[in-house]
Amino acid sequence: DIQMTQSPSSLSASVGDRVIITCRASQSIGSSLNWYQQRPGKAPKLLIYAASTLQSGVPSRFSGSGSGTDFTLTIGSLQPEDFATYYCQQSFSTLMYTFGQGTKLEIK
Amino acid sequence: QLQLQESGPGLVKPSETLSLTCTVSGGSISTRGYFWGWIRQSPGKGLEWIGNIYHSGSTYYNPSLKSRVTISVDTSKKQFFLKVSSVNAADTAVYYCARSSSDHFYGMDVWGQGTTVTVSS
């Protein structure tokens, strides 16, 4: 099974800050990496797919990069609505998807 | 606009079978390139992928749950289903259905709102 490890598990930041969340795969997954945002009590929302492609309607302050085993999600200038939990997910193996454990982004 | 809606009992007794339905509206369940799946989230925990089904009926399961999980589809009703047998307290979770799209590198681009299932006697 492909394991996904996110860091940090939690992060405190202020409105306007730039934040970076990382995700590492236990084996190479090419660009088959997706990022989700989940606000409390809500379903996850796809932000970025194929490591760096912004989903339609997602603000351009979100960006993704990486390939192989190491990936990053960057939020360029935090807005109040960005405080949420973020998950990475590999879709390299369509037989077995796996999520990272999540990164909770909190207001400092 | 495609929408997904989960339905099913909110309370299941230990050792019984959990059964949920996901109804697809605003689009086809039989379109090539889409998988239909189930994901769950235990209270205060992260997301756990349960499994996927293709409209042809091909299924893919999380190995950790495979022995207890069955996912099926009824394309005529535009519904797919989840059954988890021999449930225990660890199966208490919010259960989501979602679509994975080949257009999105199999990212899950459409989600249901989720349904809470509690396992308790």
PDB file of C-alpha atoms in Angstrom:
ATOM      1  CA  ASP A   1       0.000   0.000   0.000  1.00  0.00           C
ATOM      2  CA  ILE A   2       1.082   3.558  -0.677  1.00  0.00           C
ATOM      3  CA  GLN A   3       1.335   5.592   2.518  1.00  0.00           C
ATOM      4  CA  MET A   4       0.896   9.361   2.512  1.00  0.00           C
ATOM      5  CA  THR A   5       2.516  11.504   5.207  1.00  0.00           C
ATOM      6  CA  GLN A   6       1.607  15.155   5.664  1.00  0.00           C
ATOM      7  CA  SER A   7       3.455  17.773   7.640  1.00  0.00           C
ATOM      8  CA  PRO A   8       2.870  19.609   9.781  1.00  0.00           C
ATOM      9  CA  SER A   9      -0.174  18.019  11.407  1.00  0.00           C
ATOM     10  CA  SER A  10      -1.236  21.451  12.626  1.00  0.00           C
ATOM     11  CA  LEU A  11      -0.221  24.986  11.827  1.00  0.00           C
ATOM     12  CA  SER A  12      -1.031  28.404  13.286  1.00  0.00           C
ATOM     13  CA  ALA A  13      -0.916  31.384  10.956  1.00  0.00           C
ATOM     14  CA  SER A  14      -2.327  34.858  10.488  1.00  0.00           C
ATOM     15  CA  VAL A  15      -4.477  36.384   7.763  1.00  0.00           C
ATOM     16  CA  GLY A  16      -2.157  37.439   4.939  1.00  0.00           C
ATOM     17  CA  ASP A  17       0.521  34.849   5.737  1.00  0.00           C
ATOM     18  CA  ARG A  18       1.920  32.473   3.160  1.00  0.00           C
ATOM     19  CA  VAL A  19       1.756  28.850   4.253  1.00  0.00           C
ATOM     20  CA  ILE A  20       3.151  25.645   2.854  1.00  0.00           C
ATOM     21  CA  ILE A  21       1.912  22.131   3.617  1.00  0.00           C
ATOM     22  CA  THR A  22       3.902  19.142   2.485  1.00  0.00           C
ATOM     23  CA  CYS A  23       2.882  15.613   1.569  1.00  0.00           C
ATOM     24  CA  ARG A  24       5.228  12.694   1.015  1.00  0.00           C
ATOM     25  CA  ALA A  25       4.363   9.384  -0.621  1.00  0.00           C
ATOM     26  CA  SER A  26       5.992   6.114   0.398  1.00  0.00           C
ATOM     27  CA  GLN A  27       6.728   5.385  -3.276  1.00  0.00           C
ATOM     28  CA  SER A  28       6.698   7.344  -6.489  1.00  0.00           C
ATOM     29  CA  ILE A  29       3.194   8.330  -7.586  1.00  0.00           C
ATOM     30  CA  GLY A  30       4.105  10.534 -10.524  1.00  0.00           C
ATOM     31  CA  SER A  31       1.698  13.476 -10.467  1.00  0.00           C
ATOM     32  CA  SER A  32      -1.273  11.528  -9.105  1.00  0.00           C
ATOM     33  CA  LEU A  33      -1.692  13.728  -6.066  1.00  0.00           C
ATOM     34  CA  ASN A  34      -4.807  15.657  -5.078  1.00  0.00           C
ATOM     35  CA  TRP A  35      -5.444  18.227  -2.347  1.00  0.00           C
ATOM     36  CA  TYR A  36      -8.688  18.801  -0.462  1.00  0.00           C
ATOM     37  CA  GLN A  37      -9.964  21.423   1.952  1.00  0.00           C
ATOM     38  CA  GLN A  38     -12.427  20.458   4.662  1.00  0.00           C
ATOM     39  CA  ARG A  39     -14.206  22.997   6.803  1.00  0.00           C
ATOM     40  CA  PRO A  40     -15.823  21.826  10.077  1.00  0.00           C
ATOM     41  CA  GLY A  41     -19.029  19.907   9.512  1.00  0.00           C
ATOM     42  CA  LYS A  42     -18.656  19.987   5.735  1.00  0.00           C
ATOM     43  CA  ALA A  43     -17.640  17.534   3.036  1.00  0.00           C
ATOM     44  CA  PRO A  44     -14.125  17.816   1.631  1.00  0.00           C
ATOM     45  CA  LYS A  45     -13.663  20.019  -1.414  1.00  0.00           C
ATOM     46  CA  LEU A  46     -11.215  19.274  -4.215  1.00  0.00           C
ATOM     47  CA  LEU A  47      -8.707  22.130  -4.508  1.00  0.00           C
ATOM     48  CA  ILE A  48      -5.946  20.789  -6.723  1.00  0.00           C
ATOM     49  CA  TYR A  49      -5.601  17.659  -8.823  1.00  0.00           C
ATOM     50  CA  ALA A  50      -2.714  16.142 -10.725  1.00  0.00           C
ATOM     51  CA  ALA A  51      -0.379  17.788  -8.207  1.00  0.00           C
ATOM     52  CA  SER A  52      -0.636  21.299  -9.657  1.00  0.00           C
ATOM     53  CA  THR A  53      -3.907  21.832 -11.539  1.00  0.00           C
ATOM     54  CA  LEU A  54      -6.322  24.180  -9.828  1.00  0.00           C
ATOM     55  CA  GLN A  55      -9.884  22.882  -9.683  1.00  0.00           C
ATOM     56  CA  SER A  56     -12.433  25.171 -11.327  1.00  0.00           C
ATOM     57  CA  GLY A  57     -13.592  27.936  -9.006  1.00  0.00           C
ATOM     58  CA  VAL A  58     -10.698  27.637  -6.545  1.00  0.00           C
ATOM     59  CA  PRO A  59      -8.923  30.941  -5.835  1.00  0.00           C
ATOM     60  CA  SER A  60      -5.530  31.429  -7.433  1.00  0.00           C
ATOM     61  CA  ARG A  61      -3.848  31.947  -4.043  1.00  0.00           C
ATOM     62  CA  PHE A  62      -3.859  28.140  -3.822  1.00  0.00           C
ATOM     63  CA  SER A  63      -1.133  26.338  -5.728  1.00  0.00           C
ATOM     64  CA  GLY A  64       0.392  22.880  -5.784  1.00  0.00           C
ATOM     65  CA  SER A  65       3.699  21.496  -6.890  1.00  0.00           C
ATOM     66  CA  GLY A  66       5.783  18.350  -6.844  1.00  0.00           C
ATOM     67  CA  SER A  67       6.082  14.966  -8.463  1.00  0.00           C
ATOM     68  CA  GLY A  68       7.326  11.544  -7.570  1.00  0.00           C
ATOM     69  CA  THR A  69       7.213  11.371  -3.789  1.00  0.00           C
ATOM     70  CA  ASP A  70       7.291  14.978  -2.563  1.00  0.00           C
ATOM     71  CA  PHE A  71       4.486  17.491  -2.953  1.00  0.00           C
ATOM     72  CA  THR A  72       3.514  20.873  -1.552  1.00  0.00           C
ATOM     73  CA  LEU A  73       0.333  22.902  -1.197  1.00  0.00           C
ATOM     74  CA  THR A  74       0.932  26.634  -0.925  1.00  0.00           C
ATOM     75  CA  ILE A  75      -1.611  29.234   0.111  1.00  0.00           C
ATOM     76  CA  GLY A  76      -0.267  32.574  -1.065  1.00  0.00           C
ATOM     77  CA  SER A  77      -2.045  34.990   1.259  1.00  0.00           C
ATOM     78  CA  LEU A  78      -4.304  33.463   3.880  1.00  0.00           C
ATOM     79  CA  GLN A  79      -7.880  34.598   3.979  1.00  0.00           C
ATOM     80  CA  PRO A  80     -10.250  34.030   6.926  1.00  0.00           C
ATOM     81  CA  GLU A  81     -12.144  31.348   5.016  1.00  0.00           C
ATOM     82  CA  ASP A  82      -8.935  29.325   4.486  1.00  0.00           C
ATOM     83  CA  PHE A  83      -8.720  28.192   8.088  1.00  0.00           C
ATOM     84  CA  ALA A  84      -9.668  24.556   7.701  1.00  0.00           C
ATOM     85  CA  THR A  85      -8.119  21.083   7.504  1.00  0.00           C
ATOM     86  CA  TYR A  86      -6.232  20.088   4.363  1.00  0.00           C
ATOM     87  CA  TYR A  87      -5.704  16.554   3.084  1.00  0.00           C
ATOM     88  CA  CYS A  88      -3.564  15.118   0.341  1.00  0.00           C
ATOM     89  CA  GLN A  89      -4.672  11.956  -1.478  1.00  0.00           C
ATOM     90  CA  GLN A  90      -2.917   9.718  -3.965  1.00  0.00           C
ATOM     91  CA  SER A  91      -4.807   8.350  -6.962  1.00  0.00           C
ATOM     92  CA  PHE A  92      -1.799   6.625  -8.568  1.00  0.00           C
ATOM     93  CA  SER A  93      -3.201   3.281  -7.538  1.00  0.00           C
ATOM     94  CA  THR A  94      -6.846   3.218  -8.601  1.00  0.00           C
ATOM     95  CA  LEU A  95      -7.073  -0.044  -6.722  1.00  0.00           C
ATOM     96  CA  MET A  96      -6.376   1.681  -3.420  1.00  0.00           C
ATOM     97  CA  TYR A  97      -6.654   5.401  -2.729  1.00  0.00           C
ATOM     98  CA  THR A  98      -4.990   6.746   0.405  1.00  0.00           C
ATOM     99  CA  PHE A  99      -5.233  10.057   2.219  1.00  0.00           C
ATOM    100  CA  GLY A 100      -2.678  11.863   4.298  1.00  0.00           C
ATOM    101  CA  GLN A 101      -3.557  12.303   7.950  1.00  0.00           C
ATOM    102  CA  GLY A 102      -4.508  15.943   7.489  1.00  0.00           C
ATOM    103  CA  THR A 103      -3.119  19.366   8.393  1.00  0.00           C
ATOM    104  CA  LYS A 104      -5.257  21.614  10.572  1.00  0.00           C
ATOM    105  CA  LEU A 105      -4.690  25.267   9.783  1.00  0.00           C
ATOM    106  CA  GLU A 106      -5.665  27.512  12.683  1.00  0.00           C
ATOM    107  CA  ILE A 107      -5.746  31.243  13.252  1.00  0.00           C
ATOM    108  CA  LYS A 108      -2.825  32.579  15.269  1.00  0.00           C
TER     109      LYS A 108
ATOM    110  CA  GLN B   1     -24.900  20.129 -12.015  1.00  0.00           C
ATOM    111  CA  LEU B   2     -24.141  16.698 -10.644  1.00  0.00           C
ATOM    112  CA  GLN B   3     -25.174  16.097  -7.047  1.00  0.00           C
ATOM    113  CA  LEU B   4     -24.795  13.148  -4.704  1.00  0.00           C
ATOM    114  CA  GLN B   5     -26.994  12.366  -1.720  1.00  0.00           C
ATOM    115  CA  GLU B   6     -26.370   9.715   0.915  1.00  0.00           C
ATOM    116  CA  SER B   7     -29.224   8.028   2.733  1.00  0.00           C
ATOM    117  CA  GLY B   8     -29.655   5.250   5.260  1.00  0.00           C
ATOM    118  CA  PRO B   9     -30.132   4.482   8.943  1.00  0.00           C
ATOM    119  CA  GLY B  10     -28.318   6.719  11.388  1.00  0.00           C
ATOM    120  CA  LEU B  11     -28.120   4.028  14.062  1.00  0.00           C
ATOM    121  CA  VAL B  12     -26.930   0.456  13.628  1.00  0.00           C
ATOM    122  CA  LYS B  13     -26.532  -2.189  16.323  1.00  0.00           C
ATOM    123  CA  PRO B  14     -23.193  -3.914  16.891  1.00  0.00           C
ATOM    124  CA  SER B  15     -22.668  -7.066  14.787  1.00  0.00           C
ATOM    125  CA  GLU B  16     -25.352  -5.981  12.296  1.00  0.00           C
ATOM    126  CA  THR B  17     -24.913  -4.729   8.728  1.00  0.00           C
ATOM    127  CA  LEU B  18     -24.664  -1.030   7.861  1.00  0.00           C
ATOM    128  CA  SER B  19     -26.401  -0.204   4.568  1.00  0.00           C
ATOM    129  CA  LEU B  20     -26.186   3.141   2.789  1.00  0.00           C
ATOM    130  CA  THR B  21     -27.379   4.436  -0.575  1.00  0.00           C
ATOM    131  CA  CYS B  22     -25.917   7.220  -2.682  1.00  0.00           C
ATOM    132  CA  THR B  23     -28.277   8.750  -5.239  1.00  0.00           C
ATOM    133  CA  VAL B  24     -26.856  10.561  -8.263  1.00  0.00           C
ATOM    134  CA  SER B  25     -28.797  13.468  -9.726  1.00  0.00           C
ATOM    135  CA  GLY B  26     -28.080  15.975 -12.461  1.00  0.00           C
ATOM    136  CA  GLY B  27     -25.950  13.594 -14.496  1.00  0.00           C
ATOM    137  CA  SER B  28     -25.295  10.027 -15.550  1.00  0.00           C
ATOM    138  CA  ILE B  29     -23.827   7.281 -13.395  1.00  0.00           C
ATOM    139  CA  SER B  30     -22.810   5.347 -16.513  1.00  0.00           C
ATOM    140  CA  THR B  31     -20.431   7.851 -18.082  1.00  0.00           C
ATOM    141  CA  ARG B  32     -17.020   6.434 -18.915  1.00  0.00           C
ATOM    142  CA  GLY B  33     -14.135   7.654 -16.804  1.00  0.00           C
ATOM    143  CA  TYR B  34     -15.948   8.012 -13.512  1.00  0.00           C
ATOM    144  CA  PHE B  35     -15.605   5.898 -10.393  1.00  0.00           C
ATOM    145  CA  TRP B  36     -18.158   6.124  -7.613  1.00  0.00           C
ATOM    146  CA  GLY B  37     -16.856   5.697  -4.114  1.00  0.00           C
ATOM    147  CA  TRP B  38     -17.344   5.750  -0.382  1.00  0.00           C
ATOM    148  CA  ILE B  39     -15.164   7.524   2.174  1.00  0.00           C
ATOM    149  CA  ARG B  40     -15.676   7.743   5.913  1.00  0.00           C
ATOM    150  CA  GLN B  41     -14.474   9.942   8.753  1.00  0.00           C
ATOM    151  CA  SER B  42     -14.567   8.801  12.362  1.00  0.00           C
ATOM    152  CA  PRO B  43     -15.230  11.505  14.971  1.00  0.00           C
ATOM    153  CA  GLY B  44     -12.264  13.844  15.183  1.00  0.00           C
ATOM    154  CA  LYS B  45     -10.244  11.752  12.725  1.00  0.00           C
ATOM    155  CA  GLY B  46      -9.065  11.938   9.147  1.00  0.00           C
ATOM    156  CA  LEU B  47     -10.529  10.619   5.911  1.00  0.00           C
ATOM    157  CA  GLU B  48     -10.525   6.888   5.155  1.00  0.00           C
ATOM    158  CA  TRP B  49     -11.215   5.606   1.649  1.00  0.00           C
ATOM    159  CA  ILE B  50     -13.539   2.599   1.734  1.00  0.00           C
ATOM    160  CA  GLY B  51     -13.814   1.657  -1.914  1.00  0.00           C
ATOM    161  CA  ASN B  52     -14.888   2.462  -5.468  1.00  0.00           C
ATOM    162  CA  ILE B  53     -17.171   1.007  -8.090  1.00  0.00           C
ATOM    163  CA  TYR B  54     -17.305   1.528 -11.844  1.00  0.00           C
ATOM    164  CA  HIS B  55     -20.643   1.561 -13.662  1.00  0.00           C
ATOM    165  CA  SER B  56     -19.754  -1.841 -15.099  1.00  0.00           C
ATOM    166  CA  GLY B  57     -19.737  -3.208 -11.559  1.00  0.00           C
ATOM    167  CA  SER B  58     -15.983  -3.538 -11.107  1.00  0.00           C
ATOM    168  CA  THR B  59     -15.098  -2.870  -7.492  1.00  0.00           C
ATOM    169  CA  TYR B  60     -11.995  -1.803  -5.581  1.00  0.00           C
ATOM    170  CA  TYR B  61     -11.783  -1.987  -1.808  1.00  0.00           C
ATOM    171  CA  ASN B  62      -9.538  -0.805   0.992  1.00  0.00           C
ATOM    172  CA  PRO B  63      -7.725  -3.996   2.034  1.00  0.00           C
ATOM    173  CA  SER B  64      -8.272  -3.173   5.701  1.00  0.00           C
ATOM    174  CA  LEU B  65     -12.058  -3.309   5.204  1.00  0.00           C
ATOM    175  CA  LYS B  66     -12.364  -5.667   2.242  1.00  0.00           C
ATOM    176  CA  SER B  67     -13.593  -8.664   4.221  1.00  0.00           C
ATOM    177  CA  ARG B  68     -16.617  -6.722   5.526  1.00  0.00           C
ATOM    178  CA  VAL B  69     -17.448  -4.305   2.695  1.00  0.00           C
ATOM    179  CA  THR B  70     -19.593  -4.660  -0.411  1.00  0.00           C
ATOM    180  CA  ILE B  71     -20.204  -1.854  -2.904  1.00  0.00           C
ATOM    181  CA  SER B  72     -22.778  -2.313  -5.649  1.00  0.00           C
ATOM    182  CA  VAL B  73     -24.528  -0.199  -8.279  1.00  0.00           C
ATOM    183  CA  ASP B  74     -27.947   0.056  -9.872  1.00  0.00           C
ATOM    184  CA  THR B  75     -27.473   2.158 -12.994  1.00  0.00           C
ATOM    185  CA  SER B  76     -31.204   2.175 -13.788  1.00  0.00           C
ATOM    186  CA  LYS B  77     -31.909   3.947 -10.506  1.00  0.00           C
ATOM    187  CA  LYS B  78     -28.692   6.025 -10.635  1.00  0.00           C
ATOM    188  CA  GLN B  79     -27.731   4.707  -7.232  1.00  0.00           C
ATOM    189  CA  PHE B  80     -24.788   2.952  -5.680  1.00  0.00           C
ATOM    190  CA  PHE B  81     -24.671   1.238  -2.351  1.00  0.00           C
ATOM    191  CA  LEU B  82     -22.438   0.430   0.594  1.00  0.00           C
ATOM    192  CA  LYS B  83     -22.776  -2.485   2.956  1.00  0.00           C
ATOM    193  CA  VAL B  84     -20.492  -3.020   5.936  1.00  0.00           C
ATOM    194  CA  SER B  85     -21.078  -6.234   7.832  1.00  0.00           C
ATOM    195  CA  SER B  86     -20.366  -7.118  11.466  1.00  0.00           C
ATOM    196  CA  VAL B  87     -20.101  -3.495  12.522  1.00  0.00           C
ATOM    197  CA  ASN B  88     -18.645  -2.345  15.814  1.00  0.00           C
ATOM    198  CA  ALA B  89     -18.086   1.002  17.515  1.00  0.00           C
ATOM    199  CA  ALA B  90     -15.059   1.697  15.322  1.00  0.00           C
ATOM    200  CA  ASP B  91     -17.413   1.917  12.315  1.00  0.00           C
ATOM    201  CA  THR B  92     -19.132   4.964  13.827  1.00  0.00           C
ATOM    202  CA  ALA B  93     -18.395   7.745  11.353  1.00  0.00           C
ATOM    203  CA  VAL B  94     -19.659  10.238   8.839  1.00  0.00           C
ATOM    204  CA  TYR B  95     -19.950   8.370   5.542  1.00  0.00           C
ATOM    205  CA  TYR B  96     -19.506  10.269   2.294  1.00  0.00           C
ATOM    206  CA  CYS B  97     -20.107   9.196  -1.275  1.00  0.00           C
ATOM    207  CA  ALA B  98     -18.030  10.842  -3.990  1.00  0.00           C
ATOM    208  CA  ARG B  99     -17.193  10.750  -7.683  1.00  0.00           C
ATOM    209  CA  SER B 100     -13.654  10.233  -8.950  1.00  0.00           C
ATOM    210  CA  SER B 101     -13.080  11.599 -12.405  1.00  0.00           C
ATOM    211  CA  SER B 102     -10.455  10.637 -14.966  1.00  0.00           C
ATOM    212  CA  ASP B 103     -10.693  14.286 -16.059  1.00  0.00           C
ATOM    213  CA  HIS B 104      -9.303  15.187 -12.661  1.00  0.00           C
ATOM    214  CA  PHE B 105      -6.628  12.500 -12.373  1.00  0.00           C
ATOM    215  CA  TYR B 106      -9.169  10.544 -10.335  1.00  0.00           C
ATOM    216  CA  GLY B 107      -9.456  13.282  -7.762  1.00  0.00           C
ATOM    217  CA  MET B 108     -12.830  13.280  -6.059  1.00  0.00           C
ATOM    218  CA  ASP B 109     -14.528  16.317  -7.549  1.00  0.00           C
ATOM    219  CA  VAL B 110     -18.116  15.819  -6.381  1.00  0.00           C
ATOM    220  CA  TRP B 111     -19.104  14.812  -2.844  1.00  0.00           C
ATOM    221  CA  GLY B 112     -22.308  14.156  -1.008  1.00  0.00           C
ATOM    222  CA  GLN B 113     -22.978  16.094   2.165  1.00  0.00           C
ATOM    223  CA  GLY B 114     -22.287  13.041   4.312  1.00  0.00           C
ATOM    224  CA  THR B 115     -24.440  10.978   6.610  1.00  0.00           C
ATOM    225  CA  THR B 116     -23.659  10.155  10.235  1.00  0.00           C
ATOM    226  CA  VAL B 117     -23.826   6.514  11.265  1.00  0.00           C
ATOM    227  CA  THR B 118     -23.563   5.535  14.924  1.00  0.00           C
ATOM    228  CA  VAL B 119     -22.976   1.940  15.985  1.00  0.00           C
ATOM    229  CA  SER B 120     -24.582   1.374  19.359  1.00  0.00           C
ATOM    230  CA  SER B 121     -26.952  -1.005  21.073  1.00  0.00           C
TER     231      SER B 121
END
